CSV table of C-alpha atoms in Angstrom, one decimal:
chain,number,residue,atom,x,y,z
A,1,UNK,CA,-154.4,-75.1,130.7
A,2,UNK,CA,-157.0,-77.9,131.1
A,3,UNK,CA,-156.2,-80.6,133.8
A,4,UNK,CA,-157.8,-83.8,132.2
A,5,UNK,CA,-160.5,-85.2,134.8
A,6,UNK,CA,-159.4,-88.8,134.0
A,7,UNK,CA,-156.0,-89.1,132.6
A,8,UNK,CA,-155.6,-92.6,134.0
A,9,UNK,CA,-157.9,-93.9,131.3
A,10,UNK,CA,-157.4,-91.3,128.5
A,11,UNK,CA,-154.6,-91.8,126.0
A,12,UNK,CA,-151.7,-89.5,126.5
A,13,UNK,CA,-150.2,-87.7,123.5
A,14,UNK,CA,-146.8,-86.2,123.7
A,15,UNK,CA,-146.1,-84.0,120.8
A,16,UNK,CA,-142.3,-84.0,120.7
A,17,UNK,CA,-140.8,-81.0,118.9
A,18,UNK,CA,-137.2,-82.1,118.1
A,19,UNK,CA,-134.4,-80.7,120.5
A,20,UNK,CA,-136.8,-79.5,123.3
A,21,UNK,CA,-135.6,-82.2,126.1
A,22,UNK,CA,-138.0,-84.8,124.9
A,23,UNK,CA,-135.6,-87.6,125.0
A,24,UNK,CA,-135.0,-86.9,128.9
A,25,UNK,CA,-138.9,-86.9,129.3
A,26,UNK,CA,-139.2,-90.1,127.4
A,27,UNK,CA,-137.2,-91.9,130.2
A,28,UNK,CA,-139.8,-90.4,132.5
A,29,UNK,CA,-142.5,-91.5,130.5
A,30,UNK,CA,-141.4,-95.1,130.5
A,31,UNK,CA,-141.6,-95.4,134.3
A,32,UNK,CA,-145.3,-94.7,134.1
A,33,UNK,CA,-146.4,-96.6,131.1
A,34,UNK,CA,-146.0,-100.2,130.2
A,35,UNK,CA,-143.9,-100.5,127.1
A,36,UNK,CA,-146.1,-102.8,125.4
A,37,UNK,CA,-148.6,-99.8,125.5
A,38,UNK,CA,-146.2,-97.1,124.3
A,39,UNK,CA,-146.2,-96.2,120.5
A,40,UNK,CA,-143.2,-93.9,119.3
A,41,UNK,CA,-143.5,-92.1,115.8
A,42,UNK,CA,-140.1,-91.2,114.6
A,43,UNK,CA,-139.4,-89.2,111.2
A,44,UNK,CA,-138.8,-92.3,109.1
A,45,UNK,CA,-142.2,-93.1,107.8
A,46,UNK,CA,-143.5,-94.7,111.1
A,47,UNK,CA,-146.4,-92.3,111.0
A,48,UNK,CA,-147.9,-94.0,108.0
A,49,UNK,CA,-147.5,-97.4,110.0
A,50,UNK,CA,-149.3,-96.0,112.9
A,51,UNK,CA,-152.2,-95.0,110.7
A,52,UNK,CA,-152.4,-98.4,109.4
A,53,UNK,CA,-152.9,-100.0,112.8
A,54,UNK,CA,-155.9,-101.9,113.5
A,55,UNK,CA,-158.7,-100.4,115.7
A,56,UNK,CA,-157.7,-103.2,118.3
A,57,UNK,CA,-154.0,-102.0,118.4
A,58,UNK,CA,-155.0,-98.4,118.5
A,59,UNK,CA,-157.1,-99.3,121.7
A,60,UNK,CA,-154.1,-100.7,123.3
A,61,UNK,CA,-151.9,-97.5,123.1
A,62,UNK,CA,-152.0,-95.6,126.4
A,63,UNK,CA,-149.2,-93.1,125.4
A,64,UNK,CA,-148.5,-91.9,121.7
A,65,UNK,CA,-145.1,-89.9,121.5
A,66,UNK,CA,-142.7,-88.7,118.7
A,67,UNK,CA,-142.2,-86.2,116.0
A,68,UNK,CA,-145.6,-85.6,114.7
A,69,UNK,CA,-147.9,-82.5,114.3
A,70,UNK,CA,-151.3,-81.8,115.7
A,71,UNK,CA,-152.9,-82.6,112.6
A,72,UNK,CA,-152.8,-86.2,113.6
A,73,UNK,CA,-155.6,-85.5,116.0
A,74,UNK,CA,-158.1,-86.6,113.3
A,75,UNK,CA,-156.8,-90.3,113.7
A,76,UNK,CA,-156.8,-90.2,117.7
A,77,UNK,CA,-159.6,-90.8,120.2
A,78,UNK,CA,-161.5,-87.6,121.3
A,79,UNK,CA,-160.6,-88.1,125.0
A,80,UNK,CA,-156.8,-88.1,124.2
A,81,UNK,CA,-154.9,-85.7,126.4
A,82,UNK,CA,-152.1,-83.9,124.7
A,83,UNK,CA,-148.9,-82.2,126.0
A,84,UNK,CA,-146.0,-80.5,124.6
A,85,UNK,CA,-142.7,-78.8,125.4
A,86,UNK,CA,-141.3,-75.5,123.6
A,87,UNK,CA,-137.9,-74.3,123.5
A,88,UNK,CA,-136.3,-70.7,122.8
A,89,UNK,CA,-136.1,-70.8,119.0
A,90,UNK,CA,-132.5,-69.7,118.7
A,91,UNK,CA,-131.5,-72.3,121.1
A,92,UNK,CA,-133.3,-74.9,119.3
A,93,UNK,CA,-132.0,-74.1,116.1
A,94,UNK,CA,-128.4,-74.3,117.2
A,95,UNK,CA,-129.2,-77.7,119.1
A,96,UNK,CA,-130.8,-79.2,116.2
A,97,UNK,CA,-128.1,-78.3,113.8
A,98,UNK,CA,-125.6,-80.0,116.1
A,99,UNK,CA,-127.8,-83.0,116.6
A,100,UNK,CA,-128.0,-83.5,112.9
A,101,UNK,CA,-124.3,-83.6,112.6
A,102,UNK,CA,-123.9,-86.5,115.2
A,103,UNK,CA,-126.7,-88.5,114.0
A,104,UNK,CA,-126.1,-90.5,111.0
A,105,UNK,CA,-129.7,-91.8,110.9
A,106,UNK,CA,-131.1,-88.4,110.3
A,107,UNK,CA,-132.4,-87.7,107.0
A,108,UNK,CA,-130.1,-84.6,106.7
A,109,UNK,CA,-127.0,-86.1,108.1
A,110,UNK,CA,-125.3,-86.9,104.7
A,111,UNK,CA,-126.1,-83.6,103.0
A,112,UNK,CA,-124.9,-81.5,106.2
A,113,UNK,CA,-121.7,-83.6,106.9
A,114,UNK,CA,-120.5,-84.5,103.3
A,115,UNK,CA,-120.9,-80.7,102.5
A,116,UNK,CA,-119.5,-79.6,105.6
A,117,UNK,CA,-122.3,-76.9,105.9
A,118,UNK,CA,-122.1,-74.5,108.6
A,119,UNK,CA,-125.4,-73.7,110.6
A,120,UNK,CA,-125.8,-70.5,108.7
A,121,UNK,CA,-125.4,-72.6,105.4
A,122,UNK,CA,-127.7,-75.3,106.7
A,123,UNK,CA,-130.6,-72.7,107.2
A,124,UNK,CA,-130.1,-70.7,103.9
A,125,UNK,CA,-129.9,-73.9,102.0
A,126,UNK,CA,-133.4,-74.5,103.1
A,127,UNK,CA,-132.5,-78.1,103.7
A,128,UNK,CA,-135.1,-79.1,106.5
A,129,UNK,CA,-138.5,-77.6,106.8
A,130,UNK,CA,-138.3,-78.3,110.5
A,131,UNK,CA,-135.5,-75.7,110.7
A,132,UNK,CA,-138.0,-73.1,109.6
A,133,UNK,CA,-140.4,-72.5,112.1
A,134,UNK,CA,-140.6,-76.1,113.0
A,135,UNK,CA,-142.6,-75.4,116.3
A,136,UNK,CA,-145.3,-73.5,114.5
A,137,UNK,CA,-145.5,-76.2,111.8
A,138,UNK,CA,-146.0,-79.1,114.3
A,139,UNK,CA,-148.4,-77.2,116.4
A,140,UNK,CA,-150.5,-75.9,113.6
A,141,UNK,CA,-152.8,-78.5,111.8
A,142,UNK,CA,-150.1,-80.4,110.0
A,143,UNK,CA,-149.3,-84.1,110.5
A,144,UNK,CA,-145.5,-84.1,109.8
A,145,UNK,CA,-144.6,-80.4,109.6
A,146,UNK,CA,-143.2,-81.0,106.3
A,147,UNK,CA,-146.4,-80.5,104.1
A,148,UNK,CA,-145.5,-76.6,103.8
A,149,UNK,CA,-142.4,-75.8,101.7
A,150,UNK,CA,-139.5,-73.9,103.3
A,151,UNK,CA,-140.1,-70.3,103.9
A,152,UNK,CA,-143.9,-70.5,103.2
A,153,UNK,CA,-145.1,-70.8,106.8
A,154,UNK,CA,-148.2,-68.2,107.3
A,155,UNK,CA,-149.5,-66.2,110.0
A,156,UNK,CA,-152.5,-68.2,109.8
A,157,UNK,CA,-150.5,-71.1,110.8
A,158,UNK,CA,-149.1,-69.2,113.8
A,159,UNK,CA,-152.8,-68.2,114.9
A,160,UNK,CA,-153.8,-72.0,114.6
A,161,UNK,CA,-150.6,-73.0,116.7
A,162,UNK,CA,-151.5,-70.7,119.5
A,163,UNK,CA,-155.2,-71.7,119.4
A,164,UNK,CA,-154.0,-75.5,119.7
A,165,UNK,CA,-151.7,-74.6,122.7
A,166,UNK,CA,-154.2,-72.7,124.5
A,167,UNK,CA,-157.2,-74.9,123.7
A,168,UNK,CA,-156.0,-78.3,123.3
A,169,UNK,CA,-152.9,-78.9,125.5
A,170,UNK,CA,-153.4,-80.1,128.9
A,171,UNK,CA,-149.8,-78.8,129.8
A,172,UNK,CA,-147.4,-76.4,127.7
A,173,UNK,CA,-144.0,-76.8,128.9
A,174,UNK,CA,-140.8,-75.0,128.4
A,175,UNK,CA,-137.3,-76.5,128.0
A,176,UNK,CA,-135.9,-73.7,130.0
A,177,UNK,CA,-138.4,-74.4,132.9
A,178,UNK,CA,-138.0,-78.2,132.5
A,179,UNK,CA,-138.3,-79.1,136.4
A,180,UNK,CA,-141.3,-76.9,136.8
A,181,UNK,CA,-142.7,-78.5,133.6
A,182,UNK,CA,-142.1,-82.0,135.3
A,183,UNK,CA,-144.2,-81.0,138.2
A,184,UNK,CA,-147.2,-79.6,136.0
A,185,UNK,CA,-147.3,-83.0,134.1
A,186,UNK,CA,-147.0,-84.9,137.5
A,187,UNK,CA,-150.1,-82.9,138.6
A,188,UNK,CA,-151.8,-83.4,135.6
A,189,UNK,CA,-151.2,-87.1,135.1
A,190,UNK,CA,-150.5,-88.3,138.6
A,191,UNK,CA,-147.1,-89.5,137.9
A,192,UNK,CA,-144.9,-90.3,140.8
A,193,UNK,CA,-141.3,-90.9,139.8
A,194,UNK,CA,-140.2,-87.9,137.7
A,195,UNK,CA,-136.6,-87.7,138.7
A,196,UNK,CA,-134.2,-87.7,135.8
A,197,UNK,CA,-130.6,-87.4,134.3
A,198,UNK,CA,-130.2,-85.5,131.0
A,199,UNK,CA,-130.6,-87.6,127.8
A,200,UNK,CA,-129.4,-86.9,124.2
A,201,UNK,CA,-127.7,-83.7,125.2
A,202,UNK,CA,-126.0,-82.0,122.0
A,203,UNK,CA,-122.1,-82.2,122.7
A,204,UNK,CA,-119.9,-79.5,121.4
A,205,UNK,CA,-122.8,-77.2,120.7
A,206,UNK,CA,-122.1,-73.5,120.1
A,207,UNK,CA,-123.6,-71.0,122.4
A,208,UNK,CA,-125.2,-67.7,121.0
A,209,UNK,CA,-122.3,-65.8,122.2
A,210,UNK,CA,-120.0,-67.8,120.0
A,211,UNK,CA,-121.9,-67.3,116.8
A,212,UNK,CA,-121.4,-64.8,114.2
A,213,UNK,CA,-124.0,-62.0,114.3
A,214,UNK,CA,-124.8,-63.0,110.5
A,215,UNK,CA,-125.9,-66.5,111.8
A,216,UNK,CA,-128.0,-65.3,114.7
A,217,UNK,CA,-129.7,-62.9,112.2
A,218,UNK,CA,-130.5,-65.7,110.0
A,219,UNK,CA,-131.7,-68.0,112.8
A,220,UNK,CA,-134.1,-65.3,113.9
A,221,UNK,CA,-135.4,-64.4,110.5
A,222,UNK,CA,-136.0,-67.9,109.6
A,223,UNK,CA,-137.8,-68.7,112.8
A,224,UNK,CA,-139.9,-65.4,113.4
A,225,UNK,CA,-143.5,-67.1,113.6
A,226,UNK,CA,-141.5,-69.6,116.4
A,227,UNK,CA,-140.4,-66.3,118.3
A,228,UNK,CA,-143.8,-65.1,118.5
A,229,UNK,CA,-145.2,-68.6,119.3
A,230,UNK,CA,-142.6,-69.2,122.1
A,231,UNK,CA,-143.5,-65.8,123.6
A,232,UNK,CA,-147.1,-66.8,123.7
A,233,UNK,CA,-146.1,-70.2,125.3
A,234,UNK,CA,-144.0,-68.3,128.0
A,235,UNK,CA,-147.1,-66.4,128.7
A,236,UNK,CA,-149.2,-69.7,129.0
A,237,UNK,CA,-146.7,-71.3,131.0
A,238,UNK,CA,-146.8,-68.5,133.7
A,239,UNK,CA,-150.4,-68.8,133.9
A,240,UNK,CA,-150.2,-72.7,134.3
A,241,UNK,CA,-147.5,-72.3,137.1
A,242,UNK,CA,-149.4,-69.4,138.9
A,243,UNK,CA,-152.4,-71.7,138.9
A,244,UNK,CA,-151.0,-75.1,139.6
A,245,UNK,CA,-147.3,-74.6,140.5
A,246,UNK,CA,-145.8,-75.1,144.0
A,247,UNK,CA,-142.5,-73.3,144.6
A,248,UNK,CA,-141.7,-75.3,147.8
A,249,UNK,CA,-142.2,-78.4,145.9
A,250,UNK,CA,-140.0,-77.2,143.3
A,251,UNK,CA,-137.1,-76.7,145.7
A,252,UNK,CA,-137.6,-80.1,147.2
A,253,UNK,CA,-137.7,-81.8,143.8
A,254,UNK,CA,-134.6,-80.1,142.7
A,255,UNK,CA,-132.6,-81.2,145.8
A,256,UNK,CA,-133.8,-84.7,145.3
A,257,UNK,CA,-133.2,-84.8,141.9
A,258,UNK,CA,-129.6,-83.7,142.3
A,259,UNK,CA,-129.3,-86.8,144.5
A,260,UNK,CA,-130.8,-88.8,142.1
A,261,UNK,CA,-128.5,-87.7,139.3
A,262,UNK,CA,-125.6,-88.3,141.5
A,263,UNK,CA,-126.7,-91.9,142.1
A,264,UNK,CA,-127.4,-92.5,138.7
A,265,UNK,CA,-123.9,-91.4,137.5
A,266,UNK,CA,-122.3,-93.4,140.4
A,267,UNK,CA,-124.2,-96.3,139.0
A,268,UNK,CA,-123.1,-96.0,135.6
A,269,UNK,CA,-119.5,-95.7,136.6
A,270,UNK,CA,-119.9,-98.7,138.7
A,271,UNK,CA,-121.1,-100.8,135.7
A,272,UNK,CA,-118.3,-99.1,133.6
A,273,UNK,CA,-115.5,-100.6,135.5
A,274,UNK,CA,-115.0,-104.3,136.4
A,275,UNK,CA,-115.2,-105.8,139.9
A,276,UNK,CA,-111.6,-106.2,140.2
A,277,UNK,CA,-110.9,-102.5,139.5
A,278,UNK,CA,-113.5,-101.4,141.9
A,279,UNK,CA,-112.1,-103.6,144.7
A,280,UNK,CA,-108.6,-102.4,144.0
A,281,UNK,CA,-109.8,-98.9,144.1
A,282,UNK,CA,-111.7,-99.3,147.3
A,283,UNK,CA,-108.7,-100.8,149.0
A,284,UNK,CA,-106.4,-97.9,147.9
A,285,UNK,CA,-108.7,-95.4,149.1
A,286,UNK,CA,-108.9,-97.1,152.5
A,287,UNK,CA,-105.1,-97.4,152.8
A,288,UNK,CA,-104.6,-93.9,151.9
A,289,UNK,CA,-107.1,-92.7,154.6
């Protein structure tokens, strides 16, 4: 891992692989960058819009985030500081499928829902290239990940993705070690407030134990390169944590974040109910004590 010497002035680039806790991280990022200096690339053609920005508009961007590949590096300042988060490929595939089913704006929503496709059918139908080694696609030198047809990712792409992780990312995070990832990002970028509550969590998601063996086998076969890449990322992450991590700080952060999440939930509930209901409940609780 390379900790950038001057991340305060270098543009930060978050390569957001879908369903890796990126939406939760977005909220944290918005605590540290003015909204006017954030540019988000979605999967709806906004990458082309980004490329058409004027030099002055590019200069104003302090944080670029979104679903794009490392191939976009040729369009960005050389001093840009990249970071990303990876996830266990099986868990990501399950989460991605359920996300599509509840997201009408997703480009695969109609095909998946109208045909009532199962997860296995979604994969064997070769509907979405990002379901086929999507992490390798985005970390190789592709801009969108869709340039290579389904089933045609190569070992050369895996080699390039590993190189980009090891050489060009200031922080390589893992969804499964999200708290540790946040502490590494805090150290790299000097962020202060990194407390969070989970965002965009897939509801009604199947666990691996609930899926047929045939479905799990299809997921693994479809994501063999991602499995190798994830194992490589795990090793990089262990090295990062050994060098930069702080176990005592992790324990403290988790304790404080539980408090933050509790207060966030309480504040949401307070907003949900009208004042009259809250006052009534308050008096009821007091009279019953």
